[in-house]
Amino acid sequence: NAGVIQTPRHKVTGKGQEATLWCEPISGHSAVFWYRQTIVQGLEFLTYFRNQAPIDDSGMPKERFSAQMPNQSHSTLKIQSTQPQDSAVYLCASSLTGKGERLFFGHGTKLSVL
Amino acid sequence: GQQVQQSPASLVLQEGENAELQCNFSSTATRLQWFYQHPGGRLVSLFYNPSGTKHTGRLTSTTVTNERRSSLHISSSQTTDSGTYFCAIDDTGYQNFYFGKGTSLTVIP
């Protein structure tokens, strides 16, 4: 079991460009979560899917951020027109049912917007 | 949403000393987890402990839900324990976990 896999590990974009981040949850896990980690803000919840359906996106910036889960084996987080303040480590996690058990995190994608 | 306060913000120990990390939260939590993150590493769940006391190796987690607090005790610290420890709370039932700012632990030989 390779755990939660996130790609790429590092991504550098220019201001205004689009960034797509990928997450492969642990096989058999039905819940996928996205978090953002910065020094200043710490860990912030972004969005959450269960059985591929969006459950809670209350943490997502509304205008430029979107997340999809087209199948049970991967989820994407897309940031349009990236801004320097989007620079962060984006973390994906999965859990077995999404109803209250341990979260398993990937290594994260470090996004740097120049 | 939940407010999660962790203390201390940082801690330096001599190898072999014990550590006590605290987590206080603003409303009754339905679920609580402690995580460990090595610098540059992934977050690893140490305990899923909504109430009571749990042990694993040199680590003990105690959560007192009605007092809105949890603690993580590390006994006989080792240099490999160095890293950041996070407390995370979910009170919504949807597993939208709110994280504290973490406690940075440095264990020196």
mmCIF file of C-alpha atoms in Angstrom:
data_model
loop_
_atom_site.group_PDB
_atom_site.id
_atom_site.type_symbol
_atom_site.label_atom_id
_atom_site.label_comp_id
_atom_site.label_asym_id
_atom_site.label_seq_id
_atom_site.Cartn_x
_atom_site.Cartn_y
_atom_site.Cartn_z
ATOM 1 C CA ASN A 1 0.000 0.000 0.000
ATOM 2 C CA ALA A 2 1.691 3.183 -1.213
ATOM 3 C CA GLY A 3 -0.563 5.420 0.811
ATOM 4 C CA VAL A 4 -2.109 8.590 -0.563
ATOM 5 C CA ILE A 5 -0.227 9.698 -3.656
ATOM 6 C CA GLN A 6 -0.036 13.322 -4.699
ATOM 7 C CA THR A 7 1.478 14.647 -7.887
ATOM 8 C CA PRO A 8 3.413 16.687 -8.640
ATOM 9 C CA ARG A 9 5.450 17.107 -5.450
ATOM 10 C CA HIS A 10 6.461 20.596 -6.507
ATOM 11 C CA LYS A 11 4.869 22.981 -8.965
ATOM 12 C CA VAL A 12 5.992 26.433 -9.969
ATOM 13 C CA THR A 13 3.627 28.666 -11.898
ATOM 14 C CA GLY A 14 3.638 32.235 -13.055
ATOM 15 C CA LYS A 15 1.024 34.634 -11.784
ATOM 16 C CA GLY A 16 -2.187 34.205 -13.746
ATOM 17 C CA GLN A 17 -1.491 30.654 -14.886
ATOM 18 C CA GLU A 18 -3.569 27.605 -14.058
ATOM 19 C CA ALA A 19 -2.429 24.841 -11.712
ATOM 20 C CA THR A 20 -3.902 21.358 -11.437
ATOM 21 C CA LEU A 21 -2.998 19.161 -8.521
ATOM 22 C CA TRP A 22 -3.663 15.416 -8.435
ATOM 23 C CA CYS A 23 -4.469 13.040 -5.638
ATOM 24 C CA GLU A 24 -4.819 9.263 -5.622
ATOM 25 C CA PRO A 25 -6.461 8.060 -2.381
ATOM 26 C CA ILE A 26 -5.738 4.777 -0.707
ATOM 27 C CA SER A 27 -7.491 1.984 -2.541
ATOM 28 C CA GLY A 28 -10.796 1.192 -0.860
ATOM 29 C CA HIS A 29 -11.108 4.550 0.849
ATOM 30 C CA SER A 30 -14.307 6.336 -0.045
ATOM 31 C CA ALA A 31 -13.557 9.793 1.404
ATOM 32 C CA VAL A 32 -11.079 12.328 0.046
ATOM 33 C CA PHE A 33 -10.144 15.625 1.651
ATOM 34 C CA TRP A 34 -8.118 18.617 0.495
ATOM 35 C CA TYR A 35 -6.248 20.910 2.896
ATOM 36 C CA ARG A 36 -3.857 23.803 2.445
ATOM 37 C CA GLN A 37 -0.867 24.398 4.699
ATOM 38 C CA THR A 38 1.038 27.662 5.123
ATOM 39 C CA ILE A 39 3.311 28.991 7.826
ATOM 40 C CA VAL A 40 0.966 31.878 8.614
ATOM 41 C CA GLN A 41 -2.457 30.208 8.404
ATOM 42 C CA GLY A 42 -1.471 26.674 9.353
ATOM 43 C CA LEU A 43 -3.680 23.869 8.076
ATOM 44 C CA GLU A 44 -6.911 24.973 6.423
ATOM 45 C CA PHE A 45 -9.696 22.678 5.270
ATOM 46 C CA LEU A 46 -10.702 23.213 1.653
ATOM 47 C CA THR A 47 -13.129 20.521 0.514
ATOM 48 C CA TYR A 48 -14.270 16.941 1.018
ATOM 49 C CA PHE A 49 -15.754 14.160 -1.134
ATOM 50 C CA ARG A 50 -17.432 10.975 -0.067
ATOM 51 C CA ASN A 51 -18.149 8.280 -2.655
ATOM 52 C CA GLN A 52 -17.058 10.833 -5.279
ATOM 53 C CA ALA A 53 -19.820 13.256 -4.260
ATOM 54 C CA PRO A 54 -18.895 16.696 -2.895
ATOM 55 C CA ILE A 55 -19.960 16.884 0.749
ATOM 56 C CA ASP A 56 -18.480 20.102 2.085
ATOM 57 C CA ASP A 57 -16.598 22.788 0.161
ATOM 58 C CA SER A 58 -16.941 25.477 2.801
ATOM 59 C CA GLY A 59 -13.190 26.115 2.848
ATOM 60 C CA MET A 60 -12.774 26.625 -0.866
ATOM 61 C CA PRO A 61 -12.109 30.143 -2.125
ATOM 62 C CA LYS A 62 -15.122 30.547 -4.345
ATOM 63 C CA GLU A 63 -13.771 32.265 -7.392
ATOM 64 C CA ARG A 64 -10.677 30.491 -8.673
ATOM 65 C CA PHE A 65 -10.615 27.131 -6.900
ATOM 66 C CA SER A 66 -12.451 23.999 -7.968
ATOM 67 C CA ALA A 67 -12.179 20.334 -7.081
ATOM 68 C CA GLN A 68 -13.365 17.247 -8.856
ATOM 69 C CA MET A 69 -13.495 13.548 -8.173
ATOM 70 C CA PRO A 70 -14.352 11.892 -11.489
ATOM 71 C CA ASN A 71 -13.712 8.372 -10.218
ATOM 72 C CA GLN A 72 -12.881 6.633 -6.970
ATOM 73 C CA SER A 73 -9.176 6.494 -7.751
ATOM 74 C CA HIS A 74 -8.361 10.155 -8.126
ATOM 75 C CA SER A 75 -9.281 13.698 -7.285
ATOM 76 C CA THR A 76 -8.034 16.985 -8.713
ATOM 77 C CA LEU A 77 -7.771 20.469 -7.311
ATOM 78 C CA LYS A 78 -7.632 23.189 -9.933
ATOM 79 C CA ILE A 79 -6.600 26.760 -9.292
ATOM 80 C CA GLN A 80 -7.261 29.216 -12.073
ATOM 81 C CA SER A 81 -5.389 32.478 -12.503
ATOM 82 C CA THR A 82 -2.971 31.647 -9.689
ATOM 83 C CA GLN A 83 -1.867 34.433 -7.385
ATOM 84 C CA PRO A 84 1.212 34.656 -5.129
ATOM 85 C CA GLN A 85 -1.026 34.221 -2.071
ATOM 86 C CA ASP A 86 -2.000 30.788 -3.392
ATOM 87 C CA SER A 87 1.532 29.594 -2.679
ATOM 88 C CA ALA A 88 1.223 26.812 -0.110
ATOM 89 C CA VAL A 89 1.505 23.097 0.385
ATOM 90 C CA TYR A 90 -1.714 21.470 -0.757
ATOM 91 C CA LEU A 91 -2.469 18.276 1.125
ATOM 92 C CA CYS A 92 -4.787 15.473 0.164
ATOM 93 C CA ALA A 93 -6.062 12.935 2.673
ATOM 94 C CA SER A 94 -8.320 9.924 2.510
ATOM 95 C CA SER A 95 -10.249 7.885 5.029
ATOM 96 C CA LEU A 96 -12.165 4.642 4.877
ATOM 97 C CA THR A 97 -15.731 5.928 5.044
ATOM 98 C CA GLY A 98 -15.559 9.649 5.800
ATOM 99 C CA LYS A 99 -17.730 9.129 8.852
ATOM 100 C CA GLY A 100 -15.223 9.471 11.625
ATOM 101 C CA GLU A 101 -11.981 7.633 11.517
ATOM 102 C CA ARG A 102 -8.300 8.264 10.902
ATOM 103 C CA LEU A 103 -7.178 10.492 8.084
ATOM 104 C CA PHE A 104 -4.256 9.378 5.944
ATOM 105 C CA PHE A 105 -2.349 12.207 4.286
ATOM 106 C CA GLY A 106 -0.214 12.374 1.182
ATOM 107 C CA HIS A 107 3.132 14.177 1.064
ATOM 108 C CA GLY A 108 1.499 17.213 -0.426
ATOM 109 C CA THR A 109 2.132 19.392 -3.462
ATOM 110 C CA LYS A 110 4.188 22.495 -2.846
ATOM 111 C CA LEU A 111 2.816 25.208 -5.100
ATOM 112 C CA SER A 112 4.932 28.274 -5.704
ATOM 113 C CA VAL A 113 3.381 31.148 -7.633
ATOM 114 C CA LEU A 114 5.954 33.636 -8.866
ATOM 115 C CA GLY B 1 -16.297 26.860 13.378
ATOM 116 C CA GLN B 2 -14.056 25.259 15.920
ATOM 117 C CA GLN B 3 -11.243 27.164 17.597
ATOM 118 C CA VAL B 4 -8.325 24.890 18.427
ATOM 119 C CA GLN B 5 -5.548 26.165 20.664
ATOM 120 C CA GLN B 6 -2.336 24.228 21.150
ATOM 121 C CA SER B 7 0.322 24.896 23.739
ATOM 122 C CA PRO B 8 3.156 25.361 23.981
ATOM 123 C CA ALA B 9 3.927 26.668 20.500
ATOM 124 C CA SER B 10 7.405 25.234 20.756
ATOM 125 C CA LEU B 11 9.301 23.022 23.134
ATOM 126 C CA VAL B 12 12.932 22.008 23.442
ATOM 127 C CA LEU B 13 13.832 18.931 25.451
ATOM 128 C CA GLN B 14 16.900 17.011 26.368
ATOM 129 C CA GLU B 15 16.744 13.433 25.169
ATOM 130 C CA GLY B 16 15.110 11.283 27.827
ATOM 131 C CA GLU B 17 12.872 14.028 29.206
ATOM 132 C CA ASN B 18 9.082 13.806 29.062
ATOM 133 C CA ALA B 19 6.825 16.152 27.086
ATOM 134 C CA GLU B 20 3.245 17.215 27.670
ATOM 135 C CA LEU B 21 1.424 18.872 24.767
ATOM 136 C CA GLN B 22 -1.955 20.491 25.263
ATOM 137 C CA CYS B 23 -4.942 21.024 23.007
ATOM 138 C CA ASN B 24 -7.978 23.104 23.957
ATOM 139 C CA PHE B 25 -11.019 23.499 21.767
ATOM 140 C CA SER B 26 -13.981 25.817 21.704
ATOM 141 C CA SER B 27 -16.953 23.455 21.578
ATOM 142 C CA THR B 28 -17.705 19.846 22.280
ATOM 143 C CA ALA B 29 -15.831 17.791 19.752
ATOM 144 C CA THR B 30 -17.268 14.655 18.284
ATOM 145 C CA ARG B 31 -13.904 13.515 16.967
ATOM 146 C CA LEU B 32 -10.304 14.382 17.797
ATOM 147 C CA GLN B 33 -7.030 13.297 16.236
ATOM 148 C CA TRP B 34 -3.394 13.930 17.042
ATOM 149 C CA PHE B 35 -0.987 14.111 14.114
ATOM 150 C CA TYR B 36 2.782 14.214 13.765
ATOM 151 C CA GLN B 37 4.655 15.912 10.956
ATOM 152 C CA HIS B 38 8.382 15.581 10.433
ATOM 153 C CA PRO B 39 9.884 18.582 8.652
ATOM 154 C CA GLY B 40 9.171 18.082 4.982
ATOM 155 C CA GLY B 41 7.203 14.947 5.712
ATOM 156 C CA ARG B 42 3.603 13.923 5.568
ATOM 157 C CA LEU B 43 1.109 14.255 8.405
ATOM 158 C CA VAL B 44 0.776 10.965 10.236
ATOM 159 C CA SER B 45 -2.166 10.196 12.478
ATOM 160 C CA LEU B 46 -0.976 9.208 15.949
ATOM 161 C CA PHE B 47 -4.262 8.875 17.770
ATOM 162 C CA TYR B 48 -7.927 8.991 16.946
ATOM 163 C CA ASN B 49 -9.173 9.778 20.421
ATOM 164 C CA PRO B 50 -12.526 11.519 20.898
ATOM 165 C CA SER B 51 -12.549 10.655 24.611
ATOM 166 C CA GLY B 52 -10.625 8.772 27.264
ATOM 167 C CA THR B 53 -7.027 7.635 27.268
ATOM 168 C CA LYS B 54 -5.098 5.758 24.612
ATOM 169 C CA HIS B 55 -1.542 4.481 24.582
ATOM 170 C CA THR B 56 0.877 3.495 21.877
ATOM 171 C CA GLY B 57 4.513 2.913 22.721
ATOM 172 C CA ARG B 58 5.840 5.981 24.514
ATOM 173 C CA LEU B 59 2.831 8.095 23.573
ATOM 174 C CA THR B 60 -0.317 8.620 25.636
ATOM 175 C CA SER B 61 -3.311 10.682 24.582
ATOM 176 C CA THR B 62 -5.956 11.766 27.073
ATOM 177 C CA THR B 63 -9.104 13.591 26.005
ATOM 178 C CA VAL B 64 -11.637 15.048 28.447
ATOM 179 C CA THR B 65 -14.473 16.010 26.155
ATOM 180 C CA ASN B 66 -16.663 17.919 28.607
ATOM 181 C CA GLU B 67 -13.647 20.026 29.621
ATOM 182 C CA ARG B 68 -12.780 20.592 25.949
ATOM 183 C CA ARG B 69 -9.181 19.535 26.236
ATOM 184 C CA SER B 70 -6.795 16.850 25.165
ATOM 185 C CA SER B 71 -3.173 16.156 25.951
ATOM 186 C CA LEU B 72 -0.402 14.195 24.322
ATOM 187 C CA HIS B 73 2.280 12.844 26.615
ATOM 188 C CA ILE B 74 5.616 11.690 25.233
ATOM 189 C CA SER B 75 7.734 9.773 27.679
ATOM 190 C CA SER B 76 11.503 9.331 27.461
ATOM 191 C CA SER B 77 11.777 11.577 24.407
ATOM 192 C CA GLN B 78 14.147 10.677 21.581
ATOM 193 C CA THR B 79 15.712 12.840 18.891
ATOM 194 C CA THR B 80 13.481 11.101 16.355
ATOM 195 C CA ASP B 81 10.437 12.569 18.135
ATOM 196 C CA SER B 82 11.419 16.011 16.838
ATOM 197 C CA GLY B 83 8.824 17.552 14.563
ATOM 198 C CA THR B 84 5.459 19.271 14.812
ATOM 199 C CA TYR B 85 2.455 17.803 16.595
ATOM 200 C CA PHE B 86 -1.021 18.864 15.570
ATOM 201 C CA CYS B 87 -4.366 18.457 17.244
ATOM 202 C CA ALA B 88 -7.438 18.380 14.980
ATOM 203 C CA ILE B 89 -11.100 18.543 15.953
ATOM 204 C CA ASP B 90 -14.307 17.783 14.106
ATOM 205 C CA ASP B 91 -17.603 18.790 15.637
ATOM 206 C CA THR B 92 -19.811 18.713 12.583
ATOM 207 C CA GLY B 93 -20.055 15.023 11.952
ATOM 208 C CA TYR B 94 -18.818 15.564 8.427
ATOM 209 C CA GLN B 95 -15.171 15.035 9.314
ATOM 210 C CA ASN B 96 -14.302 18.628 8.468
ATOM 211 C CA PHE B 97 -11.315 18.684 10.798
ATOM 212 C CA TYR B 98 -10.069 21.984 12.219
ATOM 213 C CA PHE B 99 -6.363 21.966 13.026
ATOM 214 C CA GLY B 100 -4.461 23.792 15.712
ATOM 215 C CA LYS B 101 -1.278 25.688 14.866
ATOM 216 C CA GLY B 102 0.818 22.833 16.221
ATOM 217 C CA THR B 103 3.548 22.379 18.798
ATOM 218 C CA SER B 104 7.070 22.272 17.420
ATOM 219 C CA LEU B 105 9.146 19.818 19.423
ATOM 220 C CA THR B 106 12.930 19.677 19.295
ATOM 221 C CA VAL B 107 14.715 16.929 21.183
ATOM 222 C CA ILE B 108 18.431 17.456 21.548
ATOM 223 C CA PRO B 109 20.885 14.653 22.283
#
